[in-house]
Amino acid sequence: MGLSGTIDVDSLSGFSKLRTLSFMNNNFNGSLPDFNKLSGLRSLYLSNNQFSGDLPKNAFESLARLKKLYLSKNKFTGEIPSSIANLRKVIEIKFDGNKFSGKIPDFKQHNFTLNLSNNALEGSIPASLSKMDPTIFSGNKGLCGAPLKTCDSPTSPPTIQSSAPSPALPTTPSPAPSPAPPKTPAIWLPTIVFLVVTSIIFATLTLLLICCRSRVQPPHSIEAPPPTSGASQKNDVELSFLRDDRERFDLAELLKSTADVLGSGSFGSSHKAALSVGSSMVVKRHKKMNNVGKEEFIKHMENLGWLRHENVLPLVAYCYRREEKLLVYDFVENGSLAVHLHGYQTLRKPH
């Protein structure tokens, strides 16, 4: 919106029912305002501004109901305040693209989304975050520990050697060389060759059986990812929503819903998924994007999420999976993009 200056929190404190506050993509500067005066906030979006300076340790201690906090791409410095780690109801925190330093606080939350990439954080990653996706810590050269590289153990001080000559030790006779192992009789050679060839044939038949089973699967079903264990693996198949005005649903519900094929091409296929809540979504499955890195893919999806045009369906959510990428849109009845642009009359063939 191009707004600048500072945010007057006092003028907003009179709105007791204020739940969401968004000043993203502006030019506000200075230190972080005292949002503790707005204790009823559920969501606070301040990404892509010019805020700077250290955050007080109690910056968010009065926002007990806060669920989403976006401070990405500002100029904040200093340590991440410990009051954030104590927000029990928070489900999404984005602090990437700042200059935060020091150690990461020990977050108490469970099953929440976190992004601390591209800062100056250092030290060991807390055990509570050890199963997170490693990309959320990228761009912090001083971080170590799971899920990143192991921290170096402290080096021991060098030992001081005495200059006094050590007494000569009595020499012990060297042990007699052990006899060489007996050579394999030539009679065993055919047996070894037979076992090796049999193992190769068995492995080949197993691979062919797996390939045949994968080909007989229904071509138009929306397949769920294989069952995994651990928090980091769970995050790999999690839906990431780009719009706050859409009712939330998880990936399992989307994949179990009734699916109608809308079309397919060289890049993938599109399906209409009818959710249990009554709404319908369009799931686009892209298999030609498997060479795209996760961090690059997420960046492109966030850019698509900001697109707004009356003739373009906004991207609602996305999912990064190793074997394919899923893009979720609203389902629009009656017609394609060409119909909405030109109408039905111009698309009809002449008699």
Short mmCIF file of C-alpha atoms in Angstrom, two decimals:
data_model
loop_
_atom_site.label_atom_id
_atom_site.label_comp_id
_atom_site.label_asym_id
_atom_site.label_seq_id
_atom_site.Cartn_x
_atom_site.Cartn_y
_atom_site.Cartn_z
CA MET A 1 0.00 0.00 0.00
CA GLY A 2 3.02 2.33 0.25
CA LEU A 3 2.40 3.44 3.86
CA SER A 4 5.35 4.78 5.84
CA GLY A 5 6.26 6.28 9.20
CA THR A 6 5.37 4.60 12.49
CA ILE A 7 2.30 2.71 13.74
CA ASP A 8 0.29 4.42 16.50
CA VAL A 9 -0.78 1.48 18.66
CA ASP A 10 -2.52 3.75 21.18
CA SER A 11 -5.07 4.80 18.57
CA LEU A 12 -5.85 1.12 17.92
CA SER A 13 -6.15 0.08 21.56
CA GLY A 14 -9.75 1.32 21.67
CA PHE A 15 -10.83 -1.45 19.30
CA SER A 16 -11.36 -4.20 21.86
CA LYS A 17 -12.53 -6.71 19.23
CA LEU A 18 -9.54 -6.23 16.92
CA ARG A 19 -8.31 -9.73 16.05
CA THR A 20 -6.19 -9.39 12.89
CA LEU A 21 -3.73 -6.60 12.10
CA SER A 22 -1.86 -6.55 8.76
CA PHE A 23 0.61 -3.89 7.57
CA MET A 24 2.57 -6.10 5.16
CA ASN A 25 4.41 -4.71 2.10
CA ASN A 26 4.77 -1.11 3.29
CA ASN A 27 7.60 1.16 4.43
CA PHE A 28 6.99 1.46 8.17
CA ASN A 29 10.24 1.95 10.07
CA GLY A 30 11.63 2.34 13.55
CA SER A 31 11.46 -0.11 16.42
CA LEU A 32 8.62 -2.57 16.93
CA PRO A 33 5.56 -0.85 18.48
CA ASP A 34 4.22 -2.10 21.81
CA PHE A 35 1.56 -4.51 20.55
CA ASN A 36 1.04 -5.80 24.11
CA LYS A 37 -1.64 -3.11 24.33
CA LEU A 38 -3.71 -5.12 21.82
CA SER A 39 -4.14 -8.22 23.96
CA GLY A 40 -6.98 -9.62 21.84
CA LEU A 41 -4.88 -10.04 18.67
CA ARG A 42 -4.95 -13.44 16.98
CA SER A 43 -2.87 -12.58 13.88
CA LEU A 44 -0.14 -9.95 13.39
CA TYR A 45 1.35 -9.49 9.90
CA LEU A 46 4.30 -7.03 9.57
CA SER A 47 6.42 -8.68 6.85
CA ASN A 48 8.18 -6.66 4.11
CA ASN A 49 8.67 -3.36 5.96
CA GLN A 50 11.66 -1.43 7.32
CA PHE A 51 11.32 -2.14 11.05
CA SER A 52 14.66 -2.36 12.84
CA GLY A 53 16.33 -2.67 16.23
CA ASP A 54 16.24 -5.27 19.00
CA LEU A 55 12.99 -6.82 20.21
CA PRO A 56 12.35 -6.54 23.98
CA LYS A 57 12.24 -9.84 25.87
CA ASN A 58 8.62 -9.13 26.83
CA ALA A 59 7.60 -7.98 23.34
CA PHE A 60 4.71 -10.45 23.07
CA GLU A 61 4.08 -11.65 26.63
CA SER A 62 0.55 -10.13 26.79
CA LEU A 63 -0.58 -11.65 23.47
CA ALA A 64 -1.60 -15.01 24.94
CA ARG A 65 -4.19 -15.59 22.16
CA LEU A 66 -1.78 -14.89 19.28
CA LYS A 67 -1.75 -17.64 16.63
CA LYS A 68 0.15 -16.13 13.69
CA LEU A 69 3.15 -13.78 13.77
CA TYR A 70 4.83 -12.59 10.54
CA LEU A 71 7.98 -10.42 10.90
CA SER A 72 9.75 -11.61 7.73
CA LYS A 73 12.02 -9.38 5.62
CA ASN A 74 12.61 -6.50 8.02
CA LYS A 75 15.82 -5.35 9.73
CA PHE A 76 15.33 -6.67 13.26
CA THR A 77 18.50 -7.41 15.23
CA GLY A 78 19.47 -8.97 18.53
CA GLU A 79 18.13 -12.15 20.09
CA ILE A 80 14.69 -13.64 19.48
CA PRO A 81 12.65 -12.72 22.59
CA SER A 82 11.89 -15.62 24.90
CA SER A 83 8.27 -14.44 25.27
CA ILE A 84 7.55 -15.82 21.78
CA ALA A 85 8.56 -19.33 22.84
CA ASN A 86 5.92 -19.23 25.59
CA LEU A 87 2.94 -18.42 23.31
CA ARG A 88 1.04 -21.69 23.72
CA LYS A 89 -1.58 -21.08 20.99
CA VAL A 90 0.76 -19.92 18.22
CA ILE A 91 0.69 -22.09 15.07
CA GLU A 92 2.81 -20.07 12.63
CA ILE A 93 5.93 -17.91 13.14
CA LYS A 94 7.91 -16.33 10.27
CA PHE A 95 11.13 -14.47 11.21
CA ASP A 96 13.12 -15.14 8.04
CA GLY A 97 15.09 -12.43 6.22
CA ASN A 98 16.15 -10.37 9.27
CA LYS A 99 19.39 -9.97 11.27
CA PHE A 100 18.49 -11.88 14.42
CA SER A 101 21.54 -13.20 16.27
CA GLY A 102 22.34 -15.31 19.30
CA LYS A 103 20.76 -18.62 20.23
CA ILE A 104 17.28 -19.91 19.35
CA PRO A 105 14.94 -20.01 22.37
CA ASP A 106 13.48 -23.34 23.46
CA PHE A 107 10.01 -23.26 21.87
CA LYS A 108 7.29 -24.98 23.93
CA GLN A 109 4.75 -25.28 21.11
CA HIS A 110 3.93 -28.47 19.21
CA ASN A 111 2.82 -28.94 15.59
CA PHE A 112 3.50 -25.36 14.52
CA THR A 113 5.15 -23.81 11.44
CA LEU A 114 8.43 -21.94 11.92
CA ASN A 115 10.83 -20.12 9.56
CA LEU A 116 14.12 -18.69 10.88
CA SER A 117 16.10 -18.79 7.63
CA ASN A 118 18.51 -16.06 6.47
CA ASN A 119 19.46 -14.53 9.81
CA ALA A 120 22.66 -14.56 11.89
CA LEU A 121 21.62 -17.12 14.51
CA GLU A 122 24.24 -19.35 16.09
CA GLY A 123 24.71 -22.14 18.58
CA SER A 124 22.99 -25.48 19.02
CA ILE A 125 19.40 -25.94 17.78
CA PRO A 126 17.06 -26.80 20.72
CA ALA A 127 15.99 -30.43 20.98
CA SER A 128 12.33 -29.38 20.63
CA LEU A 129 13.11 -28.29 17.02
CA SER A 130 15.43 -31.16 16.09
CA LYS A 131 12.82 -32.86 13.87
CA MET A 132 11.89 -29.73 11.91
CA ASP A 133 12.64 -29.33 8.19
CA PRO A 134 16.32 -28.24 7.88
CA THR A 135 15.40 -25.54 5.31
CA ILE A 136 13.83 -23.37 8.04
CA PHE A 137 17.35 -22.91 9.50
CA SER A 138 19.18 -22.26 6.20
CA GLY A 139 21.25 -19.09 5.85
CA ASN A 140 22.42 -19.17 9.51
CA LYS A 141 26.08 -20.18 9.29
CA GLY A 142 26.53 -20.40 13.05
CA LEU A 143 23.78 -22.98 13.71
CA CYS A 144 24.52 -26.64 14.32
CA GLY A 145 22.87 -29.76 15.70
CA ALA A 146 19.93 -31.82 14.44
CA PRO A 147 18.51 -31.48 11.84
CA LEU A 148 21.71 -29.71 10.60
CA LYS A 149 25.32 -30.84 10.94
CA THR A 150 26.58 -32.10 14.30
CA CYS A 151 28.09 -29.47 16.58
CA ASP A 152 31.87 -29.66 16.96
CA SER A 153 33.02 -30.93 20.36
CA PRO A 154 35.25 -28.53 22.32
CA THR A 155 38.93 -29.13 21.62
CA SER A 156 41.06 -30.35 24.55
CA PRO A 157 44.13 -28.26 25.53
CA PRO A 158 47.46 -29.50 24.13
CA THR A 159 49.48 -31.76 26.43
CA ILE A 160 52.84 -30.44 27.66
CA GLN A 161 55.63 -32.90 26.98
CA SER A 162 58.48 -33.16 29.44
CA SER A 163 61.97 -32.46 28.15
CA ALA A 164 63.48 -35.17 30.38
CA PRO A 165 64.41 -38.34 28.49
CA SER A 166 62.06 -41.22 29.11
CA PRO A 167 63.55 -44.43 30.45
CA ALA A 168 64.17 -47.11 27.89
CA LEU A 169 61.54 -49.81 27.88
CA PRO A 170 62.58 -53.43 27.66
CA THR A 171 62.14 -54.79 24.20
CA THR A 172 59.76 -57.67 23.76
CA PRO A 173 60.25 -60.25 21.07
CA SER A 174 57.95 -59.75 18.10
CA PRO A 175 55.33 -62.45 17.69
CA ALA A 176 55.92 -65.05 15.08
CA PRO A 177 54.05 -64.38 11.80
CA SER A 178 50.74 -66.17 11.60
CA PRO A 179 50.46 -68.79 8.92
CA ALA A 180 48.81 -67.70 5.69
CA PRO A 181 45.13 -68.72 5.38
CA PRO A 182 44.57 -71.72 3.20
CA LYS A 183 43.55 -70.97 -0.35
CA THR A 184 39.97 -71.58 -1.37
CA PRO A 185 39.74 -74.93 -3.07
CA ALA A 186 38.79 -74.73 -6.71
CA ILE A 187 35.83 -77.00 -5.98
CA TRP A 188 33.96 -74.09 -4.27
CA LEU A 189 34.23 -71.75 -7.28
CA PRO A 190 31.16 -73.10 -9.19
CA THR A 191 29.06 -72.90 -6.01
CA ILE A 192 29.99 -69.23 -5.43
CA VAL A 193 29.22 -68.33 -9.06
CA PHE A 194 25.84 -70.09 -8.82
CA LEU A 195 24.89 -68.17 -5.64
CA VAL A 196 25.86 -64.80 -7.17
CA VAL A 197 23.90 -65.42 -10.38
CA THR A 198 20.86 -66.62 -8.40
CA SER A 199 20.91 -63.45 -6.24
CA ILE A 200 21.04 -61.22 -9.33
CA ILE A 201 18.10 -63.03 -10.96
CA PHE A 202 16.03 -62.81 -7.76
CA ALA A 203 16.71 -59.06 -7.41
CA THR A 204 15.75 -58.48 -11.07
CA LEU A 205 12.46 -60.37 -10.69
CA THR A 206 11.64 -58.40 -7.54
CA LEU A 207 12.15 -55.07 -9.35
CA LEU A 208 9.98 -56.22 -12.27
CA LEU A 209 7.19 -57.22 -9.86
CA ILE A 210 7.30 -53.81 -8.16
CA CYS A 211 7.14 -52.00 -11.53
CA CYS A 212 4.18 -54.11 -12.69
CA ARG A 213 2.24 -53.39 -9.50
CA SER A 214 2.83 -49.65 -9.80
CA ARG A 215 1.50 -49.64 -13.38
CA VAL A 216 -1.82 -51.27 -12.53
CA GLN A 217 -2.80 -48.51 -10.07
CA PRO A 218 -5.82 -46.38 -11.15
CA PRO A 219 -4.48 -43.59 -13.38
CA HIS A 220 -6.78 -40.89 -12.04
CA SER A 221 -6.76 -41.50 -8.30
CA ILE A 222 -5.26 -38.96 -5.94
CA GLU A 223 -2.70 -40.98 -4.03
CA ALA A 224 -1.85 -40.28 -0.41
CA PRO A 225 1.85 -40.18 0.56
CA PRO A 226 3.36 -43.30 2.17
CA PRO A 227 3.07 -43.46 5.97
CA THR A 228 6.05 -41.88 7.68
CA SER A 229 7.21 -41.33 11.22
CA GLY A 230 8.73 -38.28 12.87
CA ALA A 231 7.84 -34.61 12.84
CA SER A 232 10.20 -33.70 10.00
CA GLN A 233 8.65 -36.28 7.70
CA LYS A 234 5.19 -35.09 8.61
CA ASN A 235 6.05 -31.57 7.51
CA ASP A 236 7.08 -32.85 4.05
CA VAL A 237 3.44 -33.69 3.22
CA GLU A 238 1.70 -30.82 4.95
CA LEU A 239 -0.57 -28.33 3.19
CA SER A 240 0.66 -24.73 3.37
CA PHE A 241 -2.17 -22.20 3.09
CA LEU A 242 -1.62 -18.82 1.42
CA ARG A 243 -5.06 -17.32 2.11
CA ASP A 244 -6.53 -16.60 5.54
CA ASP A 245 -10.11 -16.35 4.24
CA ARG A 246 -10.37 -20.07 3.38
CA GLU A 247 -11.60 -22.80 5.69
CA ARG A 248 -8.71 -25.04 6.71
CA PHE A 249 -8.48 -28.72 5.77
CA ASP A 250 -5.56 -31.10 5.95
CA LEU A 251 -3.85 -33.07 3.21
CA ALA A 252 -5.34 -36.37 4.35
CA GLU A 253 -8.89 -35.02 3.97
CA LEU A 254 -8.05 -33.64 0.52
CA LEU A 255 -6.58 -36.92 -0.70
CA LYS A 256 -9.47 -39.02 0.66
CA SER A 257 -12.14 -36.86 -0.99
CA THR A 258 -14.03 -37.89 -4.13
CA ALA A 259 -11.93 -36.90 -7.16
CA ASP A 260 -13.08 -36.18 -10.74
CA VAL A 261 -10.47 -35.78 -13.46
CA LEU A 262 -10.73 -32.36 -15.12
CA GLY A 263 -7.81 -32.74 -17.51
CA SER A 264 -4.24 -33.91 -17.97
CA GLY A 265 -1.20 -32.88 -19.95
CA SER A 266 2.56 -33.24 -20.22
CA PHE A 267 3.14 -31.38 -16.94
CA GLY A 268 0.58 -33.26 -14.82
CA SER A 269 -3.15 -33.54 -14.22
CA SER A 270 -6.04 -31.63 -12.59
CA HIS A 271 -8.69 -33.10 -10.29
CA LYS A 272 -11.85 -31.78 -8.70
CA ALA A 273 -11.90 -32.78 -5.01
CA ALA A 274 -15.21 -32.64 -3.11
CA LEU A 275 -14.47 -32.02 0.58
CA SER A 276 -16.58 -33.32 3.44
CA VAL A 277 -17.52 -29.75 4.46
CA GLY A 278 -19.33 -29.31 1.14
CA SER A 279 -16.90 -27.13 -0.79
CA SER A 280 -14.94 -28.26 -3.85
CA MET A 281 -11.31 -27.59 -4.70
CA VAL A 282 -9.14 -28.13 -7.77
CA VAL A 283 -5.91 -30.05 -7.16
CA LYS A 284 -3.21 -29.66 -9.82
CA ARG A 285 -0.54 -32.36 -9.67
CA HIS A 286 2.78 -31.38 -11.26
CA LYS A 287 5.33 -34.13 -11.85
CA LYS A 288 7.63 -32.11 -14.13
CA MET A 289 8.83 -29.93 -11.22
CA ASN A 290 10.71 -32.66 -9.33
CA ASN A 291 14.05 -30.96 -10.04
CA VAL A 292 12.95 -27.79 -8.23
CA GLY A 293 14.37 -27.37 -4.71
CA LYS A 294 11.98 -27.02 -1.80
CA GLU A 295 13.16 -23.53 -0.82
CA GLU A 296 12.86 -22.26 -4.41
CA PHE A 297 9.42 -23.90 -4.79
CA ILE A 298 8.07 -22.32 -1.57
CA LYS A 299 9.34 -18.89 -2.67
CA HIS A 300 7.52 -19.18 -6.02
CA MET A 301 4.32 -20.33 -4.30
CA GLU A 302 4.39 -17.35 -1.91
CA ASN A 303 4.80 -15.01 -4.88
CA LEU A 304 1.82 -16.66 -6.61
CA GLY A 305 -0.20 -16.25 -3.42
CA TRP A 306 0.07 -12.46 -3.71
CA LEU A 307 -1.35 -12.34 -7.24
CA ARG A 308 -4.81 -10.76 -7.39
CA HIS A 309 -6.77 -10.41 -10.66
CA GLU A 310 -10.45 -10.76 -11.47
CA ASN A 311 -9.70 -13.29 -14.23
CA VAL A 312 -7.12 -15.37 -12.36
CA LEU A 313 -7.98 -17.92 -9.70
CA PRO A 314 -5.89 -17.26 -6.58
CA LEU A 315 -3.69 -20.03 -5.24
CA VAL A 316 -5.23 -21.26 -1.94
CA ALA A 317 -2.63 -23.79 -0.75
CA TYR A 318 0.26 -25.92 -1.91
CA CYS A 319 2.14 -29.05 -0.89
CA TYR A 320 5.76 -29.95 -1.59
CA ARG A 321 6.30 -33.67 -2.05
CA ARG A 322 9.41 -35.34 -3.35
CA GLU A 323 7.61 -37.20 -6.13
CA GLU A 324 5.20 -34.42 -7.15
CA LYS A 325 3.99 -30.94 -6.27
CA LEU A 326 0.32 -30.16 -5.44
CA LEU A 327 -1.35 -26.79 -6.09
CA VAL A 328 -4.85 -26.21 -4.65
CA TYR A 329 -7.32 -23.70 -6.13
CA ASP A 330 -10.99 -22.90 -5.64
CA PHE A 331 -13.31 -24.77 -8.02
CA VAL A 332 -15.31 -22.46 -10.31
CA GLU A 333 -18.47 -23.85 -11.88
CA ASN A 334 -19.37 -23.52 -15.59
CA GLY A 335 -16.58 -22.75 -17.95
CA SER A 336 -12.85 -22.30 -18.38
CA LEU A 337 -10.64 -19.21 -18.40
CA ALA A 338 -11.41 -18.67 -22.10
CA VAL A 339 -15.16 -18.68 -21.39
CA HIS A 340 -14.81 -16.09 -18.62
CA LEU A 341 -12.63 -13.88 -20.84
CA HIS A 342 -14.59 -14.08 -24.11
CA GLY A 343 -18.02 -15.55 -23.24
CA TYR A 344 -19.82 -18.53 -24.69
CA GLN A 345 -20.98 -16.85 -27.92
CA THR A 346 -17.49 -16.22 -29.31
CA LEU A 347 -16.41 -19.78 -28.58
CA ARG A 348 -19.27 -21.49 -30.44
CA LYS A 349 -18.43 -22.96 -33.81
CA PRO A 350 -20.32 -21.53 -36.84
CA HIS A 351 -23.07 -23.73 -38.20
#
